């Protein structure tokens, strides 16, 4: 026991010098205190960078019962966004969407998002692709893939989350964006700041800075949608109102 404690204690101190390893399962958590992470220094510059969004309800809205239920019997229950309590007795479904604004080195700009079924492309520009639209909070959530083999063609990517429809409920959900590089620990960014009326949140920026690929925690909530995030970050895109097709 003494050797084990010493071994893991030394490992923890070594890791803390580089990262905030307060995430789950030894992952790196980007926080206000430690907002950046270098994929270049980690050697995570090849293959696909996987970016996943999952969410669940806050326990405070439902008394003291566990939010995850019996996790061993239902391992994916914790990722369901299912029902989130609104102000008063009404209940609302929460449909969180994961999206990405991109800017390439050649000046091309655009967005990858469920709205409009703009899913992008992994092997061609913009080298960013969305897995699809998860409206109901399945175990896998929503995932964006970035082809890091084409990192030299990417200038910056803004990963953001927005509430497509219904009551704004960022303050009543636990949303988590997790990045899985091709090498090294996974990186977590929790959307845990209360913003009751916000409909969109800029979560993390990936930037190519003189050849170094840097991740930077943003966590900026806005009361509008993509156009407001665009103005905040100076993307310069033209936006129109869009709708999702009704599934039957």
Coordinates of N, CA and C in Angstrom, one line a residue:
X1 N 0.8 -1.2 0.0 CA 0.0 0.0 0.0 C 0.9 1.2 0.0
X2 N 1.9 1.2 0.8 CA 2.8 2.4 0.8 C 3.4 2.6 -0.5
X3 N 3.9 1.6 -1.2 CA 4.5 1.7 -2.5 C 3.5 2.3 -3.5
X4 N 2.3 1.7 -3.5 CA 1.2 2.2 -4.4 C 0.9 3.6 -4.2
X5 N 0.8 4.1 -3.0 CA 0.5 5.5 -2.7 C 1.6 6.4 -3.2
X6 N 2.8 5.9 -2.9 CA 4.0 6.7 -3.4 C 4.0 6.8 -4.9
X7 N 3.8 5.7 -5.5 CA 3.8 5.6 -7.0 C 2.8 6.6 -7.6
X8 N 1.5 6.5 -7.2 CA 0.5 7.3 -7.7 C 0.6 8.7 -7.3
X9 N 1.1 8.9 -6.1 CA 1.3 10.3 -5.6 C 2.4 11.0 -6.5
X10 N 3.5 10.4 -6.8 CA 4.5 11.0 -7.7 C 3.9 11.2 -9.0
X11 N 3.1 10.2 -9.6 CA 2.5 10.4 -10.9 C 1.6 11.6 -10.9
X12 N 0.8 11.8 -9.8 CA -0.1 12.9 -9.8 C 0.6 14.2 -9.7
X13 N 1.7 14.3 -9.0 CA 2.5 15.6 -8.9 C 3.1 15.9 -10.2
X14 N 3.6 14.9 -10.9 CA 4.2 15.1 -12.3 C 3.2 15.6 -13.2
X15 N 2.0 15.0 -13.2 CA 1.0 15.4 -14.1 C 0.5 16.8 -13.8
X16 N 0.4 17.2 -12.6 CA -0.1 18.5 -12.2 C 0.8 19.6 -12.7
X17 N 2.1 19.3 -12.9 CA 3.0 20.3 -13.4 C 2.6 20.7 -14.9
X18 N 1.9 19.8 -15.6 CA 1.5 20.1 -17.0 C 0.1 20.4 -17.2
X19 N -0.8 19.6 -16.5 CA -2.2 19.7 -16.7 C -3.0 19.8 -15.4
X20 N -4.3 20.1 -15.5 CA -5.2 20.0 -14.4 C -5.9 18.7 -14.6
X21 N -5.5 17.6 -13.9 CA -6.1 16.3 -14.1 C -7.2 16.1 -13.2
X22 N -8.1 17.0 -13.1 CA -9.3 16.9 -12.2 C -10.5 16.3 -12.9
X23 N -10.3 16.0 -14.2 CA -11.4 15.4 -14.9 C -11.6 13.9 -14.5
X24 N -12.6 13.3 -15.1 CA -12.9 11.9 -14.8 C -11.9 11.0 -15.5
X25 N -11.6 9.8 -14.8 CA -10.7 8.8 -15.4 C -9.3 9.3 -15.8
X26 N -8.8 10.2 -15.0 CA -7.5 10.8 -15.3 C -7.4 11.7 -16.4
X27 N -8.5 12.2 -16.9 CA -8.5 13.1 -18.1 C -8.1 14.5 -17.6
X28 N -7.8 15.3 -18.6 CA -7.4 16.7 -18.4 C -8.7 17.6 -18.4
X29 N -8.9 18.4 -17.5 CA -10.0 19.3 -17.5 C -9.5 20.7 -17.7
X30 N -10.0 21.4 -18.7 CA -9.7 22.8 -19.0 C -10.6 23.6 -18.1
X31 N -10.0 24.5 -17.3 CA -10.7 25.3 -16.3 C -10.3 26.8 -16.5
X32 N -10.9 27.7 -15.7 CA -10.5 29.1 -15.8 C -9.0 29.2 -15.4
X33 N -8.5 28.4 -14.5 CA -7.2 28.5 -14.0 C -6.2 27.9 -15.0
X34 N -6.6 26.8 -15.7 CA -5.8 26.2 -16.7 C -6.6 26.0 -18.0
X35 N -6.6 27.1 -18.8 CA -7.6 27.1 -19.9 C -7.0 26.6 -21.2
X36 N -5.7 26.3 -21.3 CA -5.1 25.9 -22.6 C -4.5 24.5 -22.5
X37 N -4.3 23.9 -23.7 CA -3.7 22.6 -23.8 C -3.1 22.5 -25.2
X38 N -1.8 22.1 -25.3 CA -1.1 22.1 -26.6 C -1.2 20.6 -27.1
X39 N -1.9 20.4 -28.2 CA -1.9 19.1 -28.9 C -0.5 18.8 -29.5
X40 N 0.2 19.9 -29.9 CA 1.5 19.7 -30.5 C 2.5 19.1 -29.5
X41 N 2.5 19.7 -28.3 CA 3.4 19.2 -27.3 C 3.1 17.8 -26.8
X42 N 1.8 17.5 -26.9 CA 1.3 16.1 -26.5 C 1.6 15.1 -27.6
X43 N 2.0 15.6 -28.8 CA 2.2 14.7 -29.9 C 0.9 14.1 -30.5
X44 N -0.2 14.9 -30.4 CA -1.5 14.4 -30.9 C -1.8 15.1 -32.2
X45 N -1.0 14.9 -33.2 CA -1.1 15.7 -34.5 C -1.5 14.8 -35.7
X46 N -1.9 13.6 -35.4 CA -2.3 12.7 -36.6 C -3.6 12.0 -36.2
X47 N -4.2 11.5 -37.3 CA -5.5 10.8 -37.1 C -6.6 11.8 -36.8
X48 N -7.6 11.3 -36.2 CA -8.8 12.1 -36.0 C -8.9 12.6 -34.5
X49 N -9.2 13.8 -34.4 CA -9.5 14.4 -33.0 C -11.0 14.3 -32.9
X50 N -11.5 13.5 -31.9 CA -12.9 13.3 -31.7 C -13.4 14.2 -30.6
X51 N -14.5 14.9 -30.9 CA -15.1 15.9 -29.9 C -16.5 15.5 -29.7
X52 N -16.8 15.1 -28.5 CA -18.1 14.6 -28.1 C -18.9 15.5 -27.1
X53 N -20.2 15.6 -27.3 CA -21.1 16.3 -26.4 C -22.0 15.3 -25.8
X54 N -22.1 15.4 -24.5 CA -23.1 14.6 -23.7 C -23.7 15.5 -22.7
X55 N -24.9 15.1 -22.2 CA -25.5 16.0 -21.2 C -26.5 15.1 -20.4
X56 N -26.8 15.7 -19.2 CA -27.8 15.0 -18.3 C -28.4 16.1 -17.4
X57 N -29.5 15.7 -16.7 CA -30.2 16.7 -15.8 C -29.4 17.0 -14.5
X58 N -29.7 18.1 -13.9 CA -29.1 18.5 -12.6 C -29.8 17.8 -11.5
X59 N -29.1 17.3 -10.5 CA -29.8 16.6 -9.4 C -30.6 17.6 -8.6
X60 N -30.2 18.8 -8.5 CA -30.8 19.8 -7.6 C -32.2 20.1 -8.0
X61 N -32.6 19.8 -9.3 CA -34.0 20.0 -9.7 C -34.9 18.8 -9.3
X62 N -34.3 17.7 -8.8 CA -35.1 16.6 -8.5 C -34.8 16.1 -7.1
X63 N -34.6 17.0 -6.2 CA -34.3 16.5 -4.8 C -33.0 15.9 -4.7
X64 N -32.9 14.9 -3.8 CA -31.6 14.4 -3.5 C -31.3 13.0 -4.2
X65 N -32.2 12.6 -5.1 CA -32.0 11.2 -5.6 C -30.8 11.3 -6.6
X66 N -30.1 10.2 -6.7 CA -28.9 10.2 -7.6 C -29.3 10.5 -9.0
X67 N -28.4 11.3 -9.7 CA -28.6 11.7 -11.1 C -28.4 10.5 -12.0
X68 N -27.5 9.6 -11.6 CA -27.0 8.6 -12.5 C -27.8 7.3 -12.4
X69 N -28.7 7.2 -11.3 CA -29.4 5.9 -11.1 C -28.4 4.8 -10.8
X70 N -28.8 3.6 -11.2 CA -28.0 2.4 -11.0 C -27.0 2.3 -12.2
X71 N -25.9 2.9 -12.1 CA -25.0 3.1 -13.2 C -24.5 1.7 -13.7
X72 N -24.3 0.7 -12.8 CA -23.8 -0.5 -13.2 C -24.8 -1.3 -14.1
X73 N -26.1 -1.2 -13.8 CA -27.1 -1.9 -14.6 C -27.4 -1.1 -15.9
X74 N -27.3 0.3 -15.8 CA -27.6 1.1 -16.9 C -26.5 2.1 -17.2
X75 N -25.4 1.6 -17.8 CA -24.2 2.5 -17.9 C -24.4 3.7 -18.7
X76 N -25.4 3.8 -19.6 CA -25.5 4.9 -20.5 C -26.6 5.9 -20.0
X77 N -27.2 5.6 -18.9 CA -28.3 6.4 -18.4 C -27.9 7.8 -18.1
X78 N -26.6 8.0 -17.6 CA -26.1 9.3 -17.2 C -26.0 10.2 -18.4
X79 N -26.0 9.7 -19.6 CA -25.9 10.6 -20.8 C -27.2 11.1 -21.4
X80 N -28.3 10.6 -20.8 CA -29.6 11.0 -21.3 C -29.9 12.5 -20.9
X81 N -30.4 13.3 -21.8 CA -30.7 14.7 -21.4 C -32.1 14.8 -21.0
X82 N -32.8 13.8 -21.1 CA -34.2 13.4 -21.0 C -35.1 14.6 -20.7
X83 N -35.4 14.7 -19.4 CA -36.3 15.7 -19.0 C -35.7 16.7 -18.0
X84 N -35.8 17.9 -18.3 CA -35.2 18.9 -17.4 C -36.3 19.8 -16.9
X85 N -36.4 20.1 -15.7 CA -37.5 20.8 -15.1 C -37.4 22.3 -15.4
X86 N -38.5 22.8 -15.9 CA -38.6 24.3 -16.2 C -39.1 25.0 -14.9
X87 N -39.2 26.3 -15.1 CA -39.7 27.1 -13.9 C -41.2 26.7 -13.7
X88 N -41.5 26.1 -12.6 CA -42.8 25.7 -12.3 C -43.0 24.2 -12.6
X89 N -44.2 23.7 -12.7 CA -44.4 22.2 -12.8 C -44.1 21.7 -14.2
X90 N -44.0 22.5 -15.2 CA -43.9 22.0 -16.6 C -42.5 21.3 -16.8
X91 N -42.5 20.4 -17.7 CA -41.3 19.7 -18.0 C -40.9 20.0 -19.5
X92 N -39.7 20.1 -19.8 CA -39.3 20.3 -21.2 C -38.2 19.4 -21.6
X93 N -38.2 19.0 -22.9 CA -37.1 18.3 -23.5 C -36.0 19.2 -23.8
X94 N -34.7 18.8 -23.7 CA -33.6 19.7 -24.1 C -32.9 19.1 -25.3
X95 N -32.8 19.9 -26.3 CA -32.2 19.4 -27.5 C -30.9 20.3 -27.7
X96 N -29.8 19.8 -27.2 CA -28.5 20.5 -27.4 C -27.8 20.0 -28.7
X97 N -27.3 21.0 -29.4 CA -26.6 20.7 -30.7 C -25.1 21.1 -30.5
X98 N -24.3 20.2 -31.1 CA -22.9 20.4 -31.1 C -22.5 20.9 -32.5
X99 N -21.7 22.0 -32.6 CA -21.4 22.6 -33.9 C -20.0 23.2 -33.9
X100 N -19.6 23.6 -35.1 CA -18.2 24.1 -35.3 C -18.2 25.2 -36.4
X101 N -17.7 26.3 -36.0 CA -17.3 27.3 -37.1 C -15.9 27.1 -37.4
X102 N -15.5 27.1 -38.7 CA -14.2 26.9 -39.1 C -13.7 28.0 -40.0
X103 N -12.4 28.2 -39.9 CA -11.6 29.1 -40.8 C -10.4 28.4 -41.2
X104 N -10.2 28.3 -42.5 CA -9.0 27.6 -43.1 C -7.9 28.6 -43.5
X105 N -6.7 28.1 -43.7 CA -5.6 29.0 -44.0 C -5.8 29.7 -45.3
X106 N -6.6 29.1 -46.2 CA -6.8 29.8 -47.5 C -7.9 30.8 -47.5
X107 N -8.5 31.1 -46.3 CA -9.5 32.1 -46.1 C -10.9 31.5 -46.1
X108 N -11.1 30.3 -46.5 CA -12.5 29.7 -46.5 C -13.0 29.6 -45.1
X109 N -14.3 30.0 -45.0 CA -15.0 30.0 -43.7 C -16.4 29.3 -43.8
X110 N -16.9 28.8 -42.7 CA -18.2 28.2 -42.7 C -18.5 27.6 -41.4
X111 N -19.6 26.7 -41.4 CA -20.0 26.1 -40.2 C -20.4 24.7 -40.5
X112 N -20.2 23.8 -39.5 CA -20.6 22.4 -39.5 C -21.6 22.3 -38.4
X113 N -22.8 21.9 -38.7 CA -23.9 21.8 -37.6 C -25.0 20.9 -38.1
X114 N -25.8 20.5 -37.1 CA -27.0 19.7 -37.4 C -28.1 20.5 -38.2
X115 N -28.2 21.7 -37.8 CA -29.2 22.6 -38.5 C -28.9 22.8 -40.0
X116 N -29.8 22.4 -40.8 CA -29.5 22.5 -42.3 C -28.8 21.3 -42.8
X117 N -28.5 20.3 -41.9 CA -27.8 19.1 -42.2 C -26.4 19.4 -42.9
X118 N -25.7 20.4 -42.3 CA -24.4 20.8 -42.8 C -23.4 20.0 -42.0
X119 N -23.0 18.8 -42.5 CA -22.3 17.8 -41.8 C -20.8 17.9 -42.0
X120 N -20.3 18.7 -43.1 CA -18.9 18.8 -43.4 C -18.3 17.6 -44.1
X121 N -17.0 17.5 -44.1 CA -16.3 16.5 -44.7 C -15.0 16.2 -44.0
X122 N -14.6 15.0 -43.9 CA -13.4 14.7 -43.1 C -12.1 14.6 -44.0
X123 N -12.3 14.2 -45.2 CA -11.1 14.0 -46.1 C -11.0 15.2 -47.1
X124 N -11.9 16.1 -47.2 CA -11.9 17.3 -48.0 C -12.2 18.5 -47.1
X125 N -11.9 19.7 -47.6 CA -12.2 20.9 -46.8 C -13.7 20.8 -46.4
X126 N -14.0 21.1 -45.1 CA -13.1 21.8 -44.1 C -12.3 20.8 -43.2
X127 N -12.3 19.5 -43.5 CA -11.6 18.5 -42.7 C -12.2 18.4 -41.3
X128 N -13.5 18.7 -41.2 CA -14.3 18.6 -40.0 C -15.6 18.0 -40.4
X129 N -16.1 17.0 -39.6 CA -17.3 16.3 -39.9 C -18.1 16.0 -38.7
X130 N -19.4 16.2 -38.8 CA -20.3 15.9 -37.7 C -21.0 14.5 -37.9
X131 N -21.0 13.7 -36.8 CA -21.6 12.4 -37.0 C -23.1 12.4 -37.3
X132 N -23.8 13.4 -36.8 CA -25.2 13.5 -37.0 C -25.9 14.2 -35.9
X133 N -27.2 14.2 -35.9 CA -28.0 15.0 -34.9 C -28.6 14.1 -33.9
X134 N -28.3 14.2 -32.7 CA -28.8 13.4 -31.6 C -29.8 14.3 -30.9
X135 N -31.1 14.1 -31.1 CA -32.1 15.0 -30.5 C -32.6 14.5 -29.1
X136 N -32.2 13.2 -28.7 CA -32.8 12.7 -27.5 C -31.8 12.2 -26.5
X137 N -30.5 12.5 -26.7 CA -29.5 12.2 -25.7 C -29.2 10.7 -25.6
X138 N -28.8 10.1 -26.7 CA -28.4 8.7 -26.7 C -27.1 8.6 -26.0
X139 N -26.7 7.3 -25.7 CA -25.4 7.1 -25.0 C -24.2 7.7 -25.7
X140 N -24.2 7.8 -27.0 CA -23.1 8.3 -27.8 C -23.1 9.8 -27.9
X141 N -24.2 10.5 -27.7 CA -24.3 11.9 -27.9 C -24.0 12.3 -29.3
X142 N -23.5 13.5 -29.5 CA -23.1 14.1 -30.8 C -21.6 14.2 -30.8
X143 N -21.0 13.9 -32.0 CA -19.6 13.9 -32.1 C -19.1 14.6 -33.4
X144 N -18.1 15.4 -33.3 CA -17.4 16.1 -34.4 C -16.0 15.5 -34.5
X145 N -15.6 15.2 -35.7 CA -14.3 14.6 -36.0 C -13.5 15.7 -36.8
X146 N -12.2 15.9 -36.4 CA -11.3 16.8 -37.0 C -10.2 16.0 -37.6
X147 N -9.9 16.0 -38.9 CA -8.8 15.3 -39.5 C -7.5 16.0 -39.2
X148 N -6.7 15.6 -38.2 CA -5.5 16.3 -37.8 C -4.4 16.1 -38.9
X149 N -4.5 15.2 -39.8 CA -3.5 15.0 -40.8 C -3.5 16.2 -41.8
X150 N -4.6 17.0 -41.7 CA -4.7 18.3 -42.5 C -4.6 19.5 -41.6
X151 N -4.0 19.4 -40.5 CA -3.9 20.5 -39.5 C -3.3 21.7 -40.1
X152 N -2.4 21.6 -41.0 CA -1.7 22.7 -41.6 C -2.6 23.6 -42.4
X153 N -3.8 23.0 -42.8 CA -4.7 23.8 -43.6 C -5.8 24.5 -42.8
X154 N -5.8 24.2 -41.5 CA -6.7 24.8 -40.5 C -6.1 26.0 -39.8
X155 N -6.9 27.1 -39.8 CA -6.5 28.3 -39.0 C -7.1 28.3 -37.6
X156 N -8.4 28.1 -37.6 CA -9.0 28.1 -36.3 C -10.4 27.4 -36.4
X157 N -10.8 26.7 -35.3 CA -12.1 26.0 -35.2 C -12.7 26.5 -33.9
X158 N -13.9 26.9 -33.9 CA -14.7 27.2 -32.7 C -15.7 26.2 -32.5
X159 N -15.6 25.4 -31.4 CA -16.6 24.4 -31.1 C -17.6 25.1 -30.1
X160 N -18.9 25.0 -30.5 CA -19.9 25.6 -29.7 C -21.1 24.7 -29.6
X161 N -22.0 25.0 -28.6 CA -23.2 24.2 -28.3 C -24.3 25.2 -28.3
X162 N -25.5 24.8 -28.9 CA -26.6 25.7 -28.8 C -27.9 24.9 -28.5
X163 N -28.9 25.5 -28.0 CA -30.2 24.9 -27.7 C -31.1 25.2 -28.9
X164 N -31.4 24.2 -29.7 CA -32.1 24.4 -30.9 C -33.5 25.0 -30.7
X165 N -34.2 24.4 -29.8 CA -35.6 24.8 -29.6 C -36.0 24.6 -28.1
X166 N -37.1 25.2 -27.7 CA -37.6 25.0 -26.4 C -37.0 26.0 -25.4
X167 N -37.3 25.8 -24.1 CA -36.8 26.7 -23.0 C -35.3 26.6 -22.9
X168 N -34.7 27.8 -22.8 CA -33.2 27.8 -22.5 C -33.0 27.0 -21.1
X169 N -32.1 26.1 -21.1 CA -31.9 25.2 -19.9 C -30.5 24.9 -19.7
X170 N -29.5 25.7 -20.1 CA -28.1 25.5 -19.7 C -28.0 25.4 -18.2
X171 N -28.7 26.2 -17.5 CA -28.6 26.2 -16.1 C -29.2 25.0 -15.4
X172 N -29.9 24.2 -16.1 CA -30.6 23.0 -15.5 C -30.1 21.7 -16.1
X173 N -29.0 21.8 -16.9 CA -28.4 20.5 -17.4 C -26.9 20.5 -17.1
X174 N -26.4 19.3 -17.0 CA -24.9 19.1 -16.9 C -24.5 18.7 -18.3
X175 N -23.9 19.6 -19.1 CA -23.4 19.3 -20.4 C -21.9 19.2 -20.3
X176 N -21.3 18.3 -21.0 CA -19.9 18.0 -21.0 C -19.4 17.8 -22.4
X177 N -18.4 18.6 -22.8 CA -17.7 18.4 -24.1 C -16.3 17.7 -23.8
X178 N -16.1 16.6 -24.4 CA -14.9 15.8 -24.2 C -14.2 15.6 -25.6
X179 N -12.9 15.9 -25.5 CA -12.1 15.8 -26.7 C -11.1 14.6 -26.6
X180 N -11.1 13.8 -27.6 CA -10.3 12.5 -27.6 C -9.2 12.7 -28.7
X181 N -8.0 13.1 -28.3 CA -6.9 13.2 -29.3 C -6.4 11.8 -29.7
X182 N -5.6 11.8 -30.8 CA -5.0 10.5 -31.2 C -4.0 10.0 -30.3
X183 N -3.5 10.9 -29.4 CA -2.5 10.5 -28.4 C -2.6 11.3 -27.1
X184 N -2.4 10.7 -26.0 CA -2.5 11.4 -24.7 C -3.9 11.3 -24.1
X185 N -4.0 12.1 -23.0 CA -5.3 12.0 -22.3 C -6.4 12.7 -23.0
X186 N -7.7 12.2 -22.6 CA -8.8 13.0 -23.1 C -9.0 14.3 -22.4
X187 N -9.6 15.2 -23.0 CA -9.7 16.6 -22.4 C -11.2 16.9 -22.2
X188 N -11.5 17.4 -21.0 CA -12.9 17.7 -20.7 C -13.2 19.2 -20.5
X189 N -14.3 19.6 -20.9 CA -14.7 21.0 -20.6 C -16.2 20.9 -20.2
X190 N -16.5 21.2 -19.0 CA -17.8 21.2 -18.4 C -18.5 22.5 -18.6
X191 N -19.8 22.4 -19.1 CA -20.6 23.6 -19.2 C -21.4 23.8 -17.9
X192 N -20.7 24.2 -16.9 CA -21.2 24.2 -15.5 C -21.5 25.6 -15.0
X193 N -21.3 26.6 -15.8 CA -21.6 28.0 -15.3 C -23.0 28.4 -15.6
X194 N -23.7 28.9 -14.5 CA -25.1 29.2 -14.7 C -25.3 30.3 -15.6
X195 N -26.2 30.1 -16.6 CA -26.6 31.1 -17.6 C -28.0 30.8 -18.0
X196 N -29.0 31.2 -17.1 CA -30.4 30.7 -17.3 C -31.0 31.1 -18.6
X197 N -30.7 32.2 -19.2 CA -31.4 32.6 -20.4 C -30.6 32.4 -21.7
X198 N -29.4 31.9 -21.6 CA -28.5 31.7 -22.7 C -29.0 30.6 -23.6
X199 N -28.8 30.8 -24.9 CA -29.2 29.8 -25.9 C -27.9 29.2 -26.6
X200 N -26.8 29.8 -26.5 CA -25.6 29.3 -27.1 C -24.4 29.5 -26.2
X201 N -23.4 28.6 -26.4 CA -22.2 28.7 -25.6 C -21.0 28.4 -26.5
X202 N -20.0 29.3 -26.6 CA -18.7 29.0 -27.2 C -17.9 28.2 -26.2
X203 N -17.5 27.0 -26.6 CA -16.9 26.1 -25.6 C -15.4 26.1 -25.7
X204 N -14.9 25.8 -26.8 CA -13.4 25.6 -27.0 C -13.0 26.1 -28.4
X205 N -11.8 26.7 -28.4 CA -11.2 27.1 -29.7 C -10.0 26.3 -30.0
X206 N -9.9 25.8 -31.2 CA -8.7 25.1 -31.7 C -8.0 26.1 -32.6
X207 N -6.7 26.5 -32.4 CA -6.0 27.4 -33.2 C -4.7 26.9 -33.6
X208 N -4.3 27.2 -34.9 CA -3.0 26.9 -35.4 C -2.2 28.2 -35.2
X209 N -1.3 28.2 -34.2 CA -0.5 29.4 -33.9 C 0.9 29.1 -34.2
X210 N 1.4 29.6 -35.4 CA 2.7 29.4 -35.9 C 3.1 27.9 -35.9
X211 N 2.2 27.1 -36.3 CA 2.4 25.7 -36.5 C 2.1 24.9 -35.2
X212 N 1.8 25.5 -34.1 CA 1.5 24.8 -32.9 C -0.1 24.8 -32.7
X213 N -0.6 23.6 -32.5 CA -2.1 23.4 -32.4 C -2.4 23.6 -30.9
X214 N -3.2 24.6 -30.6 CA -3.5 24.9 -29.2 C -5.0 24.8 -29.0
X215 N -5.4 24.2 -27.9 CA -6.8 24.2 -27.5 C -7.0 25.3 -26.4
X216 N -8.0 26.1 -26.5 CA -8.3 27.1 -25.4 C -9.7 27.1 -25.0
X217 N -9.9 26.9 -23.7 CA -11.3 27.0 -23.2 C -11.9 28.4 -23.3
X218 N -13.1 28.5 -23.8 CA -13.8 29.8 -24.1 C -14.9 30.0 -23.0
X219 N -15.8 29.1 -23.0 CA -17.0 29.2 -22.1 C -17.6 30.6 -22.1
X220 N -18.1 31.0 -23.2 CA -18.7 32.3 -23.3 C -20.2 32.0 -23.8
X221 N -21.1 32.4 -22.9 CA -22.5 32.2 -23.2 C -23.1 33.4 -23.9
X222 N -24.0 33.2 -24.8 CA -24.7 34.4 -25.4 C -26.2 34.0 -25.4
X223 N -27.0 35.1 -25.6 CA -28.5 34.9 -25.5 C -29.1 34.6 -26.9
X224 N -28.3 34.8 -28.0 CA -28.7 34.5 -29.3 C -28.2 33.2 -29.8
X225 N -28.0 33.1 -31.1 CA -27.6 31.8 -31.7 C -26.3 32.0 -32.4
X226 N -26.1 31.3 -33.6 CA -24.8 31.3 -34.3 C -24.4 32.7 -34.7
X227 N -25.3 33.6 -35.1 CA -24.9 34.9 -35.6 C -24.3 35.7 -34.5
X228 N -24.8 35.6 -33.2 CA -24.2 36.3 -32.1 C -22.8 35.8 -31.8
X229 N -22.6 34.5 -31.9 CA -21.2 34.0 -31.7 C -20.3 34.5 -32.8
X230 N -20.8 34.5 -34.0 CA -20.1 35.0 -35.1 C -19.6 36.4 -34.9
X231 N -20.5 37.3 -34.4 CA -20.1 38.7 -34.1 C -19.1 38.8 -33.0
X232 N -19.2 37.9 -32.0 CA -18.3 37.9 -30.9 C -16.9 37.5 -31.3
X233 N -16.8 36.6 -32.3 CA -15.4 36.1 -32.7 C -15.0 36.7 -34.0
X234 N -15.8 37.5 -34.7 CA -15.4 38.1 -35.9 C -15.3 37.2 -37.1
X235 N -16.2 36.2 -37.2 CA -16.1 35.2 -38.3 C -16.5 35.8 -39.6
X236 N -17.6 36.7 -39.6 CA -18.0 37.4 -40.8 C -18.9 36.5 -41.8
X237 N -19.6 35.6 -41.3 CA -20.5 34.8 -42.1 C -21.9 35.4 -42.2
X238 N -22.6 35.0 -43.2 CA -24.0 35.5 -43.4 C -25.0 34.4 -42.9
X239 N -25.9 34.8 -42.0 CA -26.8 33.8 -41.4 C -28.2 34.1 -41.7
X240 N -29.0 33.0 -41.9 CA -30.4 33.0 -42.1 C -31.1 32.0 -41.1
X241 N -32.4 32.2 -41.0 CA -33.1 31.3 -40.0 C -33.2 29.9 -40.7
X242 N -32.9 28.9 -39.9 CA -33.0 27.5 -40.4 C -33.9 26.6 -39.5
X243 N -34.3 25.5 -40.0 CA -35.2 24.6 -39.3 C -34.7 23.2 -39.5
X244 N -35.0 22.3 -38.5 CA -34.8 20.9 -38.7 C -36.0 20.3 -39.3
X245 N -35.7 19.2 -40.1 CA -36.9 18.5 -40.6 C -37.5 17.6 -39.5
X246 N -38.8 17.6 -39.5 CA -39.5 16.8 -38.5 C -39.3 15.3 -38.8
X247 N -38.8 14.5 -37.8 CA -38.7 13.1 -37.9 C -40.0 12.4 -37.7
X248 N -40.3 11.4 -38.5 CA -41.5 10.7 -38.4 C -41.3 9.2 -38.1

